[in-house]
C-alpha cells in the first residue's frame, strides 16, 4: 500500500473567475466591498432545478464544485465524502433563528432547519450522487479543511484504490458578517481589496467559496499533485511557528531551498500578518512568495483555495503577476509549501509536489 | 375567491422558493403534487405551516393535507370555509 495521497481533480468557486477552465487570473475582479460574494458559475449545469430551489449559496457552491472535481478526475462515485466548514450553512441558520424570534417559537418550517446544519453540503452531495459511503464534516474554524484532508489521508492509508472527495465550504450571511464587523475581525475602513496584502490596519475582509478535490492513493499519470504532508497546530507564537516549520520540513526530508514557492494566507490583518512577515523576511526570503486572499478574500476554508492555486501553478508552470508577493522569479514549479493561520490560531502547513 | 387563489400562488412561490415559476404558470386546477407543480413531502409540511400561520387553520391530521392540497382551487375553497384569520 503506497500510503500516498494524490490530487487528481480539483475545482474552486471563489470571488474570482476560477471556474473558467483554462483561465488563470487572466481577468481579475477587483472587489471594493469588505464583505464580498463568490462569483456564481452556472449552477443549473450541475444541479436539478427541483433540488436547487431549497439550496443556499454554500450548498450550491459545494455541490457544484464537488461535481466539477469529480468530472475532472473522471470519477462517478467517490469512496468517501469529507467536508470542512468553519460556520456551515449560515444563511439558512440565520433565517431559521429569525423565524424562531419573529414567530414566537411557532410555525417553524422544516426546510430551513434541514438546510441549516454544518453537514448539509456533504449530505446534499451524497444525495445527488446517491452515495452511501463514509460522509463526515469537520468544523474546526480556520483548520476545518485541513482536518478533513487529514482524515482523507488516513482513509487512504487503510485501503488501496480509493477515491475520496474532500472539500471546504463557507458562505457569507448578513448577521454573522455584522457581528464580525462589530468585534473587529472585519476592517472598519473602506479598502480596495486588491491592496489587501499591504494593509496594516486591524481586521481583514470576508468572503465565501468552495474548493473541492478528489484525492486518491492510486498512482496514475492523471494525478496533478501529491500531498506529501499536512499538519495543523492550534496556537503558536511566530517563533514557535518557525520551529514547527523546521520540524515539518525535516520529517518530509525537504529543505527550504527545495521549495519552488510558498503560498501564504496573508489577509491584511495588521495584528496577525506578522506570522507571515517573519517567515517572509526570514526563512522564505529567497523563495517565491505567493498570496491569494487579496483576490478571493478570507473565510474559514479559504486556505483550501491554496491547493487549487498550487495545482494550477503545477499545470501552468507559470505565475500570474497578481499573486506574486516578492521579486523572486521562478520558472519551474515542482514543490510548493502552503502556510495559513487565522488570527494567530489554527495554523496549517501542507507540502505539495507536482506529479 | 380569485383574490385568494392569486394570494396563494404568490405565497407558495415565495415560501417554497419556486424560482423559475410565475403566478401565471400555475393553473387553479393543476395538481400541486406529482405531475403538476411537482411538490414533495417537505413542501406538504411547509403548506401545513402556511395554513396555520396565515389563515389560522390547524390540521389535526396531516393526512387531511392530501385532499386539501390537491390544487390551488381546492386549497382556496378549504381556506375560505375554515379560516379563522
PDB file of C-alpha atoms in Angstrom, chain A residues 97-301:
ATOM      1  CA  UNK A  97     -33.256  31.687  14.007  1.00  0.00           C
ATOM      2  CA  UNK A  98     -35.045  34.810  12.722  1.00  0.00           C
ATOM      3  CA  UNK A  99     -38.201  32.747  12.228  1.00  0.00           C
ATOM      4  CA  UNK A 100     -37.949  31.465  15.789  1.00  0.00           C
ATOM      5  CA  UNK A 101     -37.730  35.033  17.053  1.00  0.00           C
ATOM      6  CA  UNK A 102     -40.351  36.601  14.795  1.00  0.00           C
ATOM      7  CA  UNK A 103     -42.925  33.832  15.205  1.00  0.00           C
ATOM      8  CA  UNK A 104     -42.535  33.390  18.942  1.00  0.00           C
ATOM      9  CA  UNK A 105     -41.051  29.923  18.508  1.00  0.00           C
ATOM     10  CA  UNK A 106     -44.052  28.733  16.476  1.00  0.00           C
ATOM     11  CA  UNK A 107     -44.710  27.971  12.814  1.00  0.00           C
ATOM     12  CA  UNK A 108     -41.223  26.629  12.178  1.00  0.00           C
ATOM     13  CA  UNK A 109     -40.856  25.082   8.752  1.00  0.00           C
ATOM     14  CA  UNK A 110     -38.680  22.061   8.015  1.00  0.00           C
ATOM     15  CA  UNK A 111     -36.705  23.290   5.015  1.00  0.00           C
ATOM     16  CA  UNK A 112     -34.572  25.894   6.766  1.00  0.00           C
ATOM     17  CA  UNK A 113     -33.860  23.515   9.630  1.00  0.00           C
ATOM     18  CA  UNK A 114     -32.843  20.705   7.294  1.00  0.00           C
ATOM     19  CA  UNK A 115     -30.603  23.057   5.327  1.00  0.00           C
ATOM     20  CA  UNK A 116     -29.020  24.828   8.266  1.00  0.00           C
ATOM     21  CA  UNK A 117     -26.715  22.170   9.668  1.00  0.00           C
ATOM     22  CA  UNK A 118     -22.973  22.064   9.135  1.00  0.00           C
ATOM     23  CA  UNK A 119     -23.137  18.771   7.256  1.00  0.00           C
ATOM     24  CA  UNK A 120     -25.840  19.906   4.821  1.00  0.00           C
ATOM     25  CA  UNK A 121     -23.332  20.282   1.987  1.00  0.00           C
ATOM     26  CA  UNK A 122     -21.858  16.801   2.485  1.00  0.00           C
ATOM     27  CA  UNK A 123     -25.365  15.397   2.741  1.00  0.00           C
ATOM     28  CA  UNK A 124     -26.605  17.108  -0.405  1.00  0.00           C
ATOM     29  CA  UNK A 125     -23.571  15.933  -2.375  1.00  0.00           C
ATOM     30  CA  UNK A 126     -24.277  12.373  -1.215  1.00  0.00           C
ATOM     31  CA  UNK A 127     -27.978  12.685  -2.093  1.00  0.00           C
ATOM     32  CA  UNK A 128     -27.159  13.995  -5.561  1.00  0.00           C
ATOM     33  CA  UNK A 129     -24.693  11.165  -6.218  1.00  0.00           C
ATOM     34  CA  UNK A 130     -26.738   8.546  -4.349  1.00  0.00           C
ATOM     35  CA  UNK A 131     -23.507   7.899  -2.455  1.00  0.00           C
ATOM     36  CA  UNK A 132     -23.969   5.901   0.736  1.00  0.00           C
ATOM     37  CA  UNK A 133     -20.267   5.842   1.630  1.00  0.00           C
ATOM     38  CA  UNK A 134     -18.463   7.394   4.616  1.00  0.00           C
ATOM     39  CA  UNK A 135     -19.628  11.003   4.953  1.00  0.00           C
ATOM     40  CA  UNK A 136     -18.169  13.277   7.612  1.00  0.00           C
ATOM     41  CA  UNK A 137     -17.998  17.028   8.117  1.00  0.00           C
ATOM     42  CA  UNK A 138     -15.320  18.701  10.220  1.00  0.00           C
ATOM     43  CA  UNK A 139     -15.916  22.054  11.890  1.00  0.00           C
ATOM     44  CA  UNK A 140     -12.580  23.303  13.134  1.00  0.00           C
ATOM     45  CA  UNK A 141     -12.572  27.043  12.400  1.00  0.00           C
ATOM     46  CA  UNK A 142      -9.757  28.007  10.002  1.00  0.00           C
ATOM     47  CA  UNK A 143      -8.334  24.475  10.049  1.00  0.00           C
ATOM     48  CA  UNK A 144     -11.614  22.795   9.012  1.00  0.00           C
ATOM     49  CA  UNK A 145     -10.474  21.940   5.515  1.00  0.00           C
ATOM     50  CA  UNK A 146      -7.092  20.696   6.695  1.00  0.00           C
ATOM     51  CA  UNK A 147      -8.713  18.399   9.268  1.00  0.00           C
ATOM     52  CA  UNK A 148     -10.974  16.998   6.542  1.00  0.00           C
ATOM     53  CA  UNK A 149      -7.894  16.428   4.397  1.00  0.00           C
ATOM     54  CA  UNK A 150      -6.051  14.700   7.237  1.00  0.00           C
ATOM     55  CA  UNK A 151      -9.000  12.335   7.637  1.00  0.00           C
ATOM     56  CA  UNK A 152      -8.901  11.619   3.904  1.00  0.00           C
ATOM     57  CA  UNK A 153      -5.176  10.872   4.094  1.00  0.00           C
ATOM     58  CA  UNK A 154      -5.789   8.440   6.961  1.00  0.00           C
ATOM     59  CA  UNK A 155      -8.521   6.698   4.986  1.00  0.00           C
ATOM     60  CA  UNK A 156      -6.198   6.372   2.008  1.00  0.00           C
ATOM     61  CA  UNK A 157      -3.767   4.525   4.282  1.00  0.00           C
ATOM     62  CA  UNK A 158      -6.453   1.943   5.105  1.00  0.00           C
ATOM     63  CA  UNK A 159      -7.375   0.709   1.657  1.00  0.00           C
ATOM     64  CA  UNK A 160      -5.959   0.792  -1.844  1.00  0.00           C
ATOM     65  CA  UNK A 161      -7.541   2.346  -4.915  1.00  0.00           C
ATOM     66  CA  UNK A 162      -9.713   4.717  -3.022  1.00  0.00           C
ATOM     67  CA  UNK A 163     -11.028   7.979  -4.421  1.00  0.00           C
ATOM     68  CA  UNK A 164     -12.146  10.449  -1.797  1.00  0.00           C
ATOM     69  CA  UNK A 165     -13.954  13.722  -2.292  1.00  0.00           C
ATOM     70  CA  UNK A 166     -12.657  16.392   0.092  1.00  0.00           C
ATOM     71  CA  UNK A 167     -13.842  19.968   0.232  1.00  0.00           C
ATOM     72  CA  UNK A 168     -14.042  23.205   2.141  1.00  0.00           C
ATOM     73  CA  UNK A 169     -17.087  25.476   2.031  1.00  0.00           C
ATOM     74  CA  UNK A 170     -18.126  28.673   3.741  1.00  0.00           C
ATOM     75  CA  UNK A 171     -20.695  31.309   2.845  1.00  0.00           C
ATOM     76  CA  UNK A 172     -21.471  34.885   3.788  1.00  0.00           C
ATOM     77  CA  UNK A 173     -24.525  35.665   5.867  1.00  0.00           C
ATOM     78  CA  UNK A 174     -25.677  39.109   6.856  1.00  0.00           C
ATOM     79  CA  UNK A 175     -25.888  38.816  10.646  1.00  0.00           C
ATOM     80  CA  UNK A 176     -22.649  36.934  11.216  1.00  0.00           C
ATOM     81  CA  UNK A 177     -20.812  39.429   8.983  1.00  0.00           C
ATOM     82  CA  UNK A 178     -22.323  42.228  11.052  1.00  0.00           C
ATOM     83  CA  UNK A 179     -21.075  40.577  14.240  1.00  0.00           C
ATOM     84  CA  UNK A 180     -17.591  40.099  12.795  1.00  0.00           C
ATOM     85  CA  UNK A 181     -17.552  43.793  11.882  1.00  0.00           C
ATOM     86  CA  UNK A 182     -18.555  44.692  15.428  1.00  0.00           C
ATOM     87  CA  UNK A 183     -15.838  42.535  17.001  1.00  0.00           C
ATOM     88  CA  UNK A 184     -13.180  43.980  14.709  1.00  0.00           C
ATOM     89  CA  UNK A 185     -12.485  40.831  12.688  1.00  0.00           C
ATOM     90  CA  UNK A 186     -13.559  42.753   9.592  1.00  0.00           C
ATOM     91  CA  UNK A 187     -11.864  46.080   8.852  1.00  0.00           C
ATOM     92  CA  UNK A 188     -13.788  49.227   9.662  1.00  0.00           C
ATOM     93  CA  UNK A 189     -12.309  51.481   6.974  1.00  0.00           C
ATOM     94  CA  UNK A 190     -13.049  51.054   3.241  1.00  0.00           C
ATOM     95  CA  UNK A 191     -10.304  49.385   1.263  1.00  0.00           C
ATOM     96  CA  UNK A 192      -9.628  48.261  -2.288  1.00  0.00           C
ATOM     97  CA  UNK A 193      -9.365  44.529  -1.659  1.00  0.00           C
ATOM     98  CA  UNK A 194      -6.693  44.170  -4.331  1.00  0.00           C
ATOM     99  CA  UNK A 195      -4.410  46.179  -1.986  1.00  0.00           C
ATOM    100  CA  UNK A 196      -5.247  43.951   0.989  1.00  0.00           C
ATOM    101  CA  UNK A 197      -1.780  42.443   1.315  1.00  0.00           C
ATOM    102  CA  UNK A 198      -0.310  45.892   2.008  1.00  0.00           C
ATOM    103  CA  UNK A 199      -2.865  46.806   4.662  1.00  0.00           C
ATOM    104  CA  UNK A 200      -1.606  47.359   8.191  1.00  0.00           C
ATOM    105  CA  UNK A 201      -4.891  48.142   9.942  1.00  0.00           C
ATOM    106  CA  UNK A 202      -6.707  45.668  12.180  1.00  0.00           C
ATOM    107  CA  UNK A 203      -9.120  43.112  10.777  1.00  0.00           C
ATOM    108  CA  UNK A 204      -9.495  41.709   7.310  1.00  0.00           C
ATOM    109  CA  UNK A 205     -12.209  41.238   4.678  1.00  0.00           C
ATOM    110  CA  UNK A 206     -14.708  38.405   4.477  1.00  0.00           C
ATOM    111  CA  UNK A 207     -15.912  36.366   1.559  1.00  0.00           C
ATOM    112  CA  UNK A 208     -17.127  32.904   0.662  1.00  0.00           C
ATOM    113  CA  UNK A 209     -16.253  29.994  -1.563  1.00  0.00           C
ATOM    114  CA  UNK A 210     -15.973  26.273  -2.066  1.00  0.00           C
ATOM    115  CA  UNK A 211     -12.951  24.251  -3.078  1.00  0.00           C
ATOM    116  CA  UNK A 212     -13.282  20.529  -3.679  1.00  0.00           C
ATOM    117  CA  UNK A 213     -10.718  17.961  -4.699  1.00  0.00           C
ATOM    118  CA  UNK A 214     -10.639  14.265  -5.318  1.00  0.00           C
ATOM    119  CA  UNK A 215      -7.715  12.560  -3.623  1.00  0.00           C
ATOM    120  CA  UNK A 216      -6.557   9.036  -4.320  1.00  0.00           C
ATOM    121  CA  UNK A 217      -3.779   6.591  -3.448  1.00  0.00           C
ATOM    122  CA  UNK A 218      -3.874   5.264  -6.999  1.00  0.00           C
ATOM    123  CA  UNK A 219      -0.686   6.213  -8.815  1.00  0.00           C
ATOM    124  CA  UNK A 220      -1.718   7.400 -12.230  1.00  0.00           C
ATOM    125  CA  UNK A 221      -0.347   9.719 -14.829  1.00  0.00           C
ATOM    126  CA  UNK A 222      -3.586  11.703 -14.483  1.00  0.00           C
ATOM    127  CA  UNK A 223      -2.652  12.855 -10.993  1.00  0.00           C
ATOM    128  CA  UNK A 224      -1.941  16.564 -10.651  1.00  0.00           C
ATOM    129  CA  UNK A 225      -0.080  16.739  -7.362  1.00  0.00           C
ATOM    130  CA  UNK A 226       0.891  14.675  -4.374  1.00  0.00           C
ATOM    131  CA  UNK A 227       0.062  15.989  -0.924  1.00  0.00           C
ATOM    132  CA  UNK A 228       3.242  14.919   0.826  1.00  0.00           C
ATOM    133  CA  UNK A 229       2.069  16.044   4.244  1.00  0.00           C
ATOM    134  CA  UNK A 230      -0.361  18.299   6.062  1.00  0.00           C
ATOM    135  CA  UNK A 231      -0.228  19.384   9.662  1.00  0.00           C
ATOM    136  CA  UNK A 232      -2.155  21.703  11.967  1.00  0.00           C
ATOM    137  CA  UNK A 233      -1.430  23.284  15.330  1.00  0.00           C
ATOM    138  CA  UNK A 234      -3.772  25.486  17.253  1.00  0.00           C
ATOM    139  CA  UNK A 235      -1.811  28.264  18.892  1.00  0.00           C
ATOM    140  CA  UNK A 236       1.771  29.390  18.489  1.00  0.00           C
ATOM    141  CA  UNK A 237       3.985  32.447  18.645  1.00  0.00           C
ATOM    142  CA  UNK A 238       5.710  33.460  15.399  1.00  0.00           C
ATOM    143  CA  UNK A 239       8.903  31.898  16.774  1.00  0.00           C
ATOM    144  CA  UNK A 240       7.090  28.636  17.527  1.00  0.00           C
ATOM    145  CA  UNK A 241       5.659  28.626  14.006  1.00  0.00           C
ATOM    146  CA  UNK A 242       9.197  28.698  12.655  1.00  0.00           C
ATOM    147  CA  UNK A 243      10.105  25.755  14.899  1.00  0.00           C
ATOM    148  CA  UNK A 244       7.034  23.854  13.682  1.00  0.00           C
ATOM    149  CA  UNK A 245       8.037  24.612  10.100  1.00  0.00           C
ATOM    150  CA  UNK A 246      11.549  23.234  10.635  1.00  0.00           C
ATOM    151  CA  UNK A 247      10.161  20.052  12.163  1.00  0.00           C
ATOM    152  CA  UNK A 248       7.597  19.702   9.343  1.00  0.00           C
ATOM    153  CA  UNK A 249      10.260  20.119   6.668  1.00  0.00           C
ATOM    154  CA  UNK A 250      12.661  17.735   8.430  1.00  0.00           C
ATOM    155  CA  UNK A 251      10.125  14.938   8.734  1.00  0.00           C
ATOM    156  CA  UNK A 252       9.487  15.241   4.998  1.00  0.00           C
ATOM    157  CA  UNK A 253      13.199  15.450   4.184  1.00  0.00           C
ATOM    158  CA  UNK A 254      12.643  18.704   2.346  1.00  0.00           C
ATOM    159  CA  UNK A 255      14.919  21.736   2.648  1.00  0.00           C
ATOM    160  CA  UNK A 256      13.734  25.335   2.296  1.00  0.00           C
ATOM    161  CA  UNK A 257      15.980  25.536  -0.769  1.00  0.00           C
ATOM    162  CA  UNK A 258      13.936  22.707  -2.326  1.00  0.00           C
ATOM    163  CA  UNK A 259      10.809  24.874  -2.321  1.00  0.00           C
ATOM    164  CA  UNK A 260       9.877  26.471  -5.623  1.00  0.00           C
ATOM    165  CA  UNK A 261       7.209  28.591  -3.978  1.00  0.00           C
ATOM    166  CA  UNK A 262       5.355  29.180  -0.761  1.00  0.00           C
ATOM    167  CA  UNK A 263       1.653  30.071  -0.783  1.00  0.00           C
ATOM    168  CA  UNK A 264       0.764  32.227   2.208  1.00  0.00           C
ATOM    169  CA  UNK A 265      -2.608  33.041   3.708  1.00  0.00           C
ATOM    170  CA  UNK A 266      -1.728  36.705   4.309  1.00  0.00           C
ATOM    171  CA  UNK A 267      -5.021  38.579   4.758  1.00  0.00           C
ATOM    172  CA  UNK A 268      -4.023  42.162   5.517  1.00  0.00           C
ATOM    173  CA  UNK A 269      -4.777  41.962   9.232  1.00  0.00           C
ATOM    174  CA  UNK A 270      -2.108  44.193  10.753  1.00  0.00           C
ATOM    175  CA  UNK A 271      -2.430  42.400  14.079  1.00  0.00           C
ATOM    176  CA  UNK A 272      -1.719  38.914  12.770  1.00  0.00           C
ATOM    177  CA  UNK A 273       0.118  39.146   9.429  1.00  0.00           C
ATOM    178  CA  UNK A 274       3.338  39.304  11.425  1.00  0.00           C
ATOM    179  CA  UNK A 275       3.230  35.488  11.431  1.00  0.00           C
ATOM    180  CA  UNK A 276       3.701  35.608   7.676  1.00  0.00           C
ATOM    181  CA  UNK A 277       6.053  38.587   7.644  1.00  0.00           C
ATOM    182  CA  UNK A 278       8.510  36.896   9.992  1.00  0.00           C
ATOM    183  CA  UNK A 279       8.771  33.890   7.670  1.00  0.00           C
ATOM    184  CA  UNK A 280       8.770  36.069   4.520  1.00  0.00           C
ATOM    185  CA  UNK A 281      11.658  38.159   5.778  1.00  0.00           C
ATOM    186  CA  UNK A 282      13.434  35.171   7.315  1.00  0.00           C
ATOM    187  CA  UNK A 283      13.432  31.593   6.083  1.00  0.00           C
ATOM    188  CA  UNK A 284      11.377  32.360   2.955  1.00  0.00           C
ATOM    189  CA  UNK A 285      13.419  35.397   1.895  1.00  0.00           C
ATOM    190  CA  UNK A 286      14.802  33.554  -1.138  1.00  0.00           C
ATOM    191  CA  UNK A 287      11.653  31.640  -2.008  1.00  0.00           C
ATOM    192  CA  UNK A 288       8.944  32.741  -4.443  1.00  0.00           C
ATOM    193  CA  UNK A 289       6.148  34.052  -2.206  1.00  0.00           C
ATOM    194  CA  UNK A 290       2.534  33.861  -3.337  1.00  0.00           C
ATOM    195  CA  UNK A 291      -0.630  35.403  -1.890  1.00  0.00           C
ATOM    196  CA  UNK A 292      -4.285  34.936  -2.845  1.00  0.00           C
ATOM    197  CA  UNK A 293      -6.569  36.448  -0.210  1.00  0.00           C
ATOM    198  CA  UNK A 294      -6.434  39.867  -1.905  1.00  0.00           C
ATOM    199  CA  UNK A 295      -8.220  38.075  -4.741  1.00  0.00           C
ATOM    200  CA  UNK A 296     -10.621  35.668  -3.089  1.00  0.00           C
ATOM    201  CA  UNK A 297     -10.918  37.178   0.399  1.00  0.00           C
ATOM    202  CA  UNK A 298     -10.910  35.468   3.777  1.00  0.00           C
ATOM    203  CA  UNK A 299     -13.158  32.819   5.274  1.00  0.00           C
ATOM    204  CA  UNK A 300     -12.605  29.764   7.405  1.00  0.00           C
ATOM    205  CA  UNK A 301     -11.933  27.463   4.471  1.00  0.00           C
TER     206      UNK A 301
END
